[in-house]
Amino acid sequence: MDKRLHVFANPATQLYGDTPALVEKTPLPQCEISVIVPARNEAETLPATLSALAHQVDLEGQRLGFRRYEIILLLNNCSDNSAAIARNFAQQHPDLVLHIVEKTLRATEAYIGRVRQILMDEAYRRLISIGRKRGVIASTDGDSQVSETWIAATLYEISCGADAVGGRIITNQSDRATLDPYAKACHLREVGYRYLIAELESYLDPDPYDSFPRHYQHYGASLAVTAQMYAIAGGLPAVRTPEDVAFYHALVRVNARFRHSPLVRVETSARQTGRTDIGLANQLNEWSQMGRQKQAFLVESAAAIETRYSARHQLRVIWFSVLNGKMPTHMQLAPLADILGVPAEWLVQELKQPYTFSLLFERVDEYSREEGIWAQRWQKVEIQTAISDLRLRLESLRRGSK
């Protein structure tokens, strides 16, 4: 039995409580994956979202059996004809296991973080009810279209040992074509920048469960987790947004094996009218405004990123030695503490706490940022400069790995 299960004495009760089930119909015993789709006024994109889920194939291109997965679509506070579209789609696809739930949530709950939490809790309850601890809760969105192998690729990564999987999310090409030129350039540069960072991380502080090639995304449009690990992480955090990023951090804090899989792919809208105060739409609008004001897109430098990952790896080695009963002295920790931007005395005390490594480094990072130490040492640079520097550094690392 996985020792991480002891985090919760009764995870089903703690996660689900006495809340009534969204779906009364019992899950099929063959169900391996419960797909959740939050949607609010998505009449324009919902048909494509559902069609993509209805036409899933396995990794050999054979039709994926409908009994292997279910879809829970929650339509909340809709004022368009999304519900009628969904019901009509269900009638046209009678073999698809599609559960349509309509709810009007009060204002205090009618936000994406709460809606996704309600859905994921429901999927967890259903999978556990049929004994599927390694059954998968998979999230996408009502404005996104999963690839035809999305389910199969997710299940493949789970079968290889992952506890959770983030899919590669690509913005719709026709939507990108309508973007403000500066916003479009910033978006494409950020994607490249983040990819290069992910590769650099794989050299400097590698994760055996998330090896390169990999990407950097762990967002609600393509996010999957086993029912078992969902409970261990405490479920989706009760935050307004970004709830997906908060959930990712909750997972890594409990040592979840998280895979940023290039095999799992989703296309999503690049619309500039957002559903939340934080998200791609808001970021695109911010970039458009920066373009009008002729502001440069500033990011963390390649040198700062390399320093952080190298220091993190050193700290990881020390953390493992502490687990084996070898506590370093203040003098031994001082050089690394200085690089990390924290007092050596404080770091010694933190190493004595029963933290997972991810939680330890999160606390180190928070301390340094709150004190402003990292920002004082590392000035931000234009993204073009950072990309160029990252490419140069990676060329050297690639040559050295051959």
mmCIF file of N, CA, C and O in Angstrom, residues 151-212:
data_model
loop_
_atom_site.group_PDB
_atom_site.id
_atom_site.type_symbol
_atom_site.label_atom_id
_atom_site.label_comp_id
_atom_site.label_asym_id
_atom_site.label_seq_id
_atom_site.Cartn_x
_atom_site.Cartn_y
_atom_site.Cartn_z
ATOM 1 N N ILE A 151 -7.495 10.967 -23.969
ATOM 2 C CA ILE A 151 -7.779 10.026 -22.883
ATOM 3 C C ILE A 151 -6.751 8.903 -22.867
ATOM 4 O O ILE A 151 -6.190 8.565 -21.814
ATOM 5 N N ALA A 152 -6.479 8.328 -24.026
ATOM 6 C CA ALA A 152 -5.534 7.204 -24.107
ATOM 7 C C ALA A 152 -4.139 7.620 -23.656
ATOM 8 O O ALA A 152 -3.458 6.877 -22.932
ATOM 9 N N ALA A 153 -3.694 8.800 -24.070
ATOM 10 C CA ALA A 153 -2.356 9.268 -23.689
ATOM 11 C C ALA A 153 -2.283 9.552 -22.191
ATOM 12 O O ALA A 153 -1.259 9.276 -21.546
ATOM 13 N N THR A 154 -3.348 10.084 -21.635
ATOM 14 C CA THR A 154 -3.396 10.321 -20.190
ATOM 15 C C THR A 154 -3.309 9.001 -19.429
ATOM 16 O O THR A 154 -2.524 8.864 -18.477
ATOM 17 N N LEU A 155 -4.100 8.021 -19.838
ATOM 18 C CA LEU A 155 -4.072 6.711 -19.188
ATOM 19 C C LEU A 155 -2.705 6.047 -19.345
ATOM 20 O O LEU A 155 -2.230 5.367 -18.430
ATOM 21 N N TYR A 156 -2.069 6.276 -20.488
ATOM 22 C CA TYR A 156 -0.727 5.717 -20.703
ATOM 23 C C TYR A 156 0.261 6.287 -19.690
ATOM 24 O O TYR A 156 1.035 5.544 -19.076
ATOM 25 N N GLU A 157 0.246 7.603 -19.499
ATOM 26 C CA GLU A 157 1.175 8.225 -18.549
ATOM 27 C C GLU A 157 0.906 7.735 -17.123
ATOM 28 O O GLU A 157 1.852 7.506 -16.350
ATOM 29 N N ILE A 158 -0.349 7.556 -16.777
ATOM 30 C CA ILE A 158 -0.684 7.030 -15.454
ATOM 31 C C ILE A 158 -0.172 5.598 -15.322
ATOM 32 O O ILE A 158 0.391 5.215 -14.280
ATOM 33 N N SER A 159 -0.321 4.804 -16.379
ATOM 34 C CA SER A 159 0.156 3.417 -16.334
ATOM 35 C C SER A 159 1.671 3.338 -16.204
ATOM 36 O O SER A 159 2.209 2.340 -15.717
ATOM 37 N N CYS A 160 2.368 4.395 -16.644
ATOM 38 C CA CYS A 160 3.833 4.438 -16.531
ATOM 39 C C CYS A 160 4.293 4.907 -15.157
ATOM 40 O O CYS A 160 5.501 5.028 -14.912
ATOM 41 N N GLY A 161 3.356 5.204 -14.265
ATOM 42 C CA GLY A 161 3.717 5.562 -12.896
ATOM 43 C C GLY A 161 3.382 6.968 -12.460
ATOM 44 O O GLY A 161 3.574 7.314 -11.289
ATOM 45 N N ALA A 162 2.882 7.801 -13.371
ATOM 46 C CA ALA A 162 2.523 9.169 -12.983
ATOM 47 C C ALA A 162 1.297 9.144 -12.071
ATOM 48 O O ALA A 162 0.403 8.310 -12.225
ATOM 49 N N ASP A 163 1.253 10.070 -11.130
ATOM 50 C CA ASP A 163 0.072 10.270 -10.285
ATOM 51 C C ASP A 163 -0.830 11.352 -10.865
ATOM 52 O O ASP A 163 -2.027 11.392 -10.568
ATOM 53 N N ALA A 164 -0.235 12.245 -11.638
ATOM 54 C CA ALA A 164 -0.975 13.358 -12.217
ATOM 55 C C ALA A 164 -0.302 13.757 -13.527
ATOM 56 O O ALA A 164 0.897 13.566 -13.707
ATOM 57 N N VAL A 165 -1.105 14.329 -14.429
ATOM 58 C CA VAL A 165 -0.608 14.650 -15.772
ATOM 59 C C VAL A 165 -1.125 16.011 -16.207
ATOM 60 O O VAL A 165 -2.330 16.290 -16.125
ATOM 61 N N GLY A 166 -0.216 16.862 -16.657
ATOM 62 C CA GLY A 166 -0.585 18.121 -17.291
ATOM 63 C C GLY A 166 -0.427 17.973 -18.794
ATOM 64 O O GLY A 166 0.605 17.490 -19.266
ATOM 65 N N GLY A 167 -1.445 18.343 -19.552
ATOM 66 C CA GLY A 167 -1.379 18.231 -21.007
ATOM 67 C C GLY A 167 -0.836 19.486 -21.647
ATOM 68 O O GLY A 167 -0.864 20.569 -21.060
ATOM 69 N N ARG A 168 -0.343 19.331 -22.872
ATOM 70 C CA ARG A 168 0.163 20.468 -23.650
ATOM 71 C C ARG A 168 -1.016 21.219 -24.234
ATOM 72 O O ARG A 168 -1.819 20.651 -24.978
ATOM 73 N N ILE A 169 -1.146 22.495 -23.896
ATOM 74 C CA ILE A 169 -2.279 23.312 -24.316
ATOM 75 C C ILE A 169 -1.822 24.303 -25.379
ATOM 76 O O ILE A 169 -0.923 25.107 -25.149
ATOM 77 N N ILE A 170 -2.444 24.216 -26.536
ATOM 78 C CA ILE A 170 -2.098 25.071 -27.671
ATOM 79 C C ILE A 170 -3.285 25.975 -27.972
ATOM 80 O O ILE A 170 -4.433 25.531 -27.967
ATOM 81 N N THR A 171 -3.027 27.244 -28.234
ATOM 82 C CA THR A 171 -4.120 28.158 -28.555
ATOM 83 C C THR A 171 -4.570 27.978 -30.001
ATOM 84 O O THR A 171 -3.781 27.633 -30.885
ATOM 85 N N ASN A 172 -5.847 28.208 -30.209
ATOM 86 C CA ASN A 172 -6.450 28.070 -31.529
ATOM 87 C C ASN A 172 -5.795 29.014 -32.536
ATOM 88 O O ASN A 172 -5.656 30.206 -32.284
ATOM 89 N N GLN A 173 -5.400 28.456 -33.687
ATOM 90 C CA GLN A 173 -4.654 29.235 -34.677
ATOM 91 C C GLN A 173 -5.467 30.406 -35.224
ATOM 92 O O GLN A 173 -4.942 31.514 -35.387
ATOM 93 N N SER A 174 -6.747 30.189 -35.501
ATOM 94 C CA SER A 174 -7.572 31.270 -36.039
ATOM 95 C C SER A 174 -7.762 32.380 -35.009
ATOM 96 O O SER A 174 -7.814 33.566 -35.352
ATOM 97 N N ASP A 175 -7.841 31.995 -33.722
ATOM 98 C CA ASP A 175 -7.934 33.003 -32.662
ATOM 99 C C ASP A 175 -6.642 33.813 -32.582
ATOM 100 O O ASP A 175 -6.669 35.040 -32.404
ATOM 101 N N ARG A 176 -5.500 33.127 -32.690
ATOM 102 C CA ARG A 176 -4.213 33.833 -32.631
ATOM 103 C C ARG A 176 -4.082 34.848 -33.758
ATOM 104 O O ARG A 176 -3.476 35.916 -33.582
ATOM 105 N N ALA A 177 -4.650 34.513 -34.916
ATOM 106 C CA ALA A 177 -4.534 35.401 -36.074
ATOM 107 C C ALA A 177 -5.234 36.734 -35.846
ATOM 108 O O ALA A 177 -4.902 37.740 -36.490
ATOM 109 N N THR A 178 -6.208 36.764 -34.937
ATOM 110 C CA THR A 178 -6.962 38.003 -34.684
ATOM 111 C C THR A 178 -6.353 38.851 -33.571
ATOM 112 O O THR A 178 -6.850 39.935 -33.286
ATOM 113 N N LEU A 179 -5.293 38.335 -32.945
ATOM 114 C CA LEU A 179 -4.712 39.052 -31.821
ATOM 115 C C LEU A 179 -3.980 40.314 -32.253
ATOM 116 O O LEU A 179 -3.473 40.404 -33.374
ATOM 117 N N ASP A 180 -3.916 41.248 -31.335
ATOM 118 C CA ASP A 180 -3.053 42.421 -31.509
ATOM 119 C C ASP A 180 -1.629 41.929 -31.766
ATOM 120 O O ASP A 180 -1.162 40.993 -31.092
ATOM 121 N N PRO A 181 -0.924 42.488 -32.756
ATOM 122 C CA PRO A 181 0.408 41.986 -33.119
ATOM 123 C C PRO A 181 1.378 41.895 -31.944
ATOM 124 O O PRO A 181 2.131 40.919 -31.831
ATOM 125 N N TYR A 182 1.366 42.900 -31.061
ATOM 126 C CA TYR A 182 2.297 42.860 -29.932
ATOM 127 C C TYR A 182 1.904 41.750 -28.956
ATOM 128 O O TYR A 182 2.759 41.023 -28.436
ATOM 129 N N ALA A 183 0.595 41.598 -28.721
ATOM 130 C CA ALA A 183 0.125 40.534 -27.824
ATOM 131 C C ALA A 183 0.471 39.165 -28.396
ATOM 132 O O ALA A 183 0.902 38.263 -27.666
ATOM 133 N N LYS A 184 0.310 39.014 -29.692
ATOM 134 C CA LYS A 184 0.634 37.740 -30.335
ATOM 135 C C LYS A 184 2.126 37.436 -30.201
ATOM 136 O O LYS A 184 2.524 36.304 -29.873
ATOM 137 N N ALA A 185 2.958 38.437 -30.434
ATOM 138 C CA ALA A 185 4.404 38.248 -30.321
ATOM 139 C C ALA A 185 4.791 37.887 -28.887
ATOM 140 O O ALA A 185 5.602 36.982 -28.654
ATOM 141 N N CYS A 186 4.190 38.579 -27.908
ATOM 142 C CA CYS A 186 4.488 38.283 -26.507
ATOM 143 C C CYS A 186 4.069 36.862 -26.151
ATOM 144 O O CYS A 186 4.802 36.135 -25.458
ATOM 145 N N HIS A 187 2.906 36.456 -26.633
ATOM 146 C CA HIS A 187 2.406 35.104 -26.337
ATOM 147 C C HIS A 187 3.351 34.043 -26.885
ATOM 148 O O HIS A 187 3.737 33.100 -26.170
ATOM 149 N N LEU A 188 3.745 34.189 -28.131
ATOM 150 C CA LEU A 188 4.627 33.196 -28.747
ATOM 151 C C LEU A 188 6.004 33.187 -28.087
ATOM 152 O O LEU A 188 6.612 32.125 -27.893
ATOM 153 N N ARG A 189 6.496 34.363 -27.738
ATOM 154 C CA ARG A 189 7.797 34.415 -27.065
ATOM 155 C C ARG A 189 7.728 33.783 -25.681
ATOM 156 O O ARG A 189 8.651 33.083 -25.267
ATOM 157 N N GLU A 190 6.627 34.018 -24.967
ATOM 158 C CA GLU A 190 6.518 33.426 -23.634
ATOM 159 C C GLU A 190 6.482 31.901 -23.719
ATOM 160 O O GLU A 190 7.098 31.209 -22.900
ATOM 161 N N VAL A 191 5.767 31.368 -24.704
ATOM 162 C CA VAL A 191 5.730 29.912 -24.880
ATOM 163 C C VAL A 191 7.144 29.370 -25.087
ATOM 164 O O VAL A 191 7.560 28.396 -24.459
ATOM 165 N N GLY A 192 7.895 30.023 -25.970
ATOM 166 C CA GLY A 192 9.269 29.588 -26.222
ATOM 167 C C GLY A 192 10.143 29.708 -25.001
ATOM 168 O O GLY A 192 10.938 28.806 -24.684
ATOM 169 N N TYR A 193 9.998 30.804 -24.289
ATOM 170 C CA TYR A 193 10.775 31.062 -23.066
ATOM 171 C C TYR A 193 10.501 29.986 -22.017
ATOM 172 O O TYR A 193 11.422 29.408 -21.434
ATOM 173 N N ARG A 194 9.228 29.679 -21.811
ATOM 174 C CA ARG A 194 8.862 28.679 -20.805
ATOM 175 C C ARG A 194 9.333 27.277 -21.195
ATOM 176 O O ARG A 194 9.715 26.479 -20.345
ATOM 177 N N TYR A 195 9.305 26.977 -22.491
ATOM 178 C CA TYR A 195 9.808 25.681 -22.956
ATOM 179 C C TYR A 195 11.306 25.542 -22.696
ATOM 180 O O TYR A 195 11.795 24.483 -22.272
ATOM 181 N N LEU A 196 12.049 26.595 -22.976
ATOM 182 C CA LEU A 196 13.487 26.565 -22.748
ATOM 183 C C LEU A 196 13.805 26.411 -21.257
ATOM 184 O O LEU A 196 14.740 25.687 -20.890
ATOM 185 N N ILE A 197 13.024 27.057 -20.412
ATOM 186 C CA ILE A 197 13.210 26.911 -18.966
ATOM 187 C C ILE A 197 12.970 25.464 -18.545
ATOM 188 O O ILE A 197 13.710 24.901 -17.731
ATOM 189 N N ALA A 198 11.922 24.846 -19.088
ATOM 190 C CA ALA A 198 11.617 23.446 -18.754
ATOM 191 C C ALA A 198 12.771 22.532 -19.139
ATOM 192 O O ALA A 198 13.119 21.599 -18.398
ATOM 193 N N GLU A 199 13.381 22.801 -20.292
ATOM 194 C CA GLU A 199 14.518 21.980 -20.709
ATOM 195 C C GLU A 199 15.723 22.223 -19.800
ATOM 196 O O GLU A 199 16.421 21.273 -19.406
ATOM 197 N N LEU A 200 15.968 23.483 -19.461
ATOM 198 C CA LEU A 200 17.086 23.797 -18.561
ATOM 199 C C LEU A 200 16.906 23.092 -17.216
ATOM 200 O O LEU A 200 17.860 22.522 -16.659
ATOM 201 N N GLU A 201 15.706 23.098 -16.700
ATOM 202 C CA GLU A 201 15.415 22.430 -15.430
ATOM 203 C C GLU A 201 15.735 20.936 -15.508
ATOM 204 O O GLU A 201 16.247 20.347 -14.555
ATOM 205 N N SER A 202 15.441 20.326 -16.660
ATOM 206 C CA SER A 202 15.686 18.888 -16.810
ATOM 207 C C SER A 202 17.172 18.550 -16.767
ATOM 208 O O SER A 202 17.541 17.419 -16.438
ATOM 209 N N TYR A 203 18.031 19.509 -17.071
ATOM 210 C CA TYR A 203 19.482 19.302 -16.960
ATOM 211 C C TYR A 203 19.990 19.584 -15.549
ATOM 212 O O TYR A 203 20.813 18.839 -15.014
ATOM 213 N N LEU A 204 19.508 20.667 -14.950
ATOM 214 C CA LEU A 204 20.087 21.146 -13.701
ATOM 215 C C LEU A 204 19.490 20.497 -12.451
ATOM 216 O O LEU A 204 20.187 20.341 -11.445
ATOM 217 N N ASP A 205 18.220 20.147 -12.501
ATOM 218 C CA ASP A 205 17.572 19.506 -11.348
ATOM 219 C C ASP A 205 16.534 18.518 -11.872
ATOM 220 O O ASP A 205 15.331 18.741 -11.773
ATOM 221 N N PRO A 206 16.994 17.427 -12.467
ATOM 222 C CA PRO A 206 16.096 16.506 -13.176
ATOM 223 C C PRO A 206 15.123 15.780 -12.251
ATOM 224 O O PRO A 206 15.438 15.478 -11.100
ATOM 225 N N ASP A 207 13.940 15.526 -12.795
ATOM 226 C CA ASP A 207 12.908 14.750 -12.117
ATOM 227 C C ASP A 207 12.742 13.446 -12.891
ATOM 228 O O ASP A 207 12.365 13.465 -14.060
ATOM 229 N N PRO A 208 13.020 12.294 -12.278
ATOM 230 C CA PRO A 208 12.940 11.029 -13.014
ATOM 231 C C PRO A 208 11.550 10.716 -13.548
ATOM 232 O O PRO A 208 11.413 9.947 -14.504
ATOM 233 N N TYR A 209 10.513 11.301 -12.957
ATOM 234 C CA TYR A 209 9.150 11.048 -13.421
ATOM 235 C C TYR A 209 8.666 12.094 -14.425
ATOM 236 O O TYR A 209 7.552 12.011 -14.917
ATOM 237 N N ASP A 210 9.510 13.088 -14.697
ATOM 238 C CA ASP A 210 9.101 14.153 -15.626
ATOM 239 C C ASP A 210 10.281 14.548 -16.500
ATOM 240 O O ASP A 210 10.662 15.711 -16.580
ATOM 241 N N SER A 211 10.852 13.553 -17.148
ATOM 242 C CA SER A 211 12.060 13.774 -17.934
ATOM 243 C C SER A 211 11.754 14.468 -19.260
ATOM 244 O O SER A 211 10.617 14.480 -19.734
ATOM 245 N N PHE A 212 12.773 15.029 -19.840
ATOM 246 C CA PHE A 212 12.646 15.700 -21.130
ATOM 247 C C PHE A 212 12.598 14.646 -22.240
ATOM 248 O O PHE A 212 13.290 13.627 -22.125
#
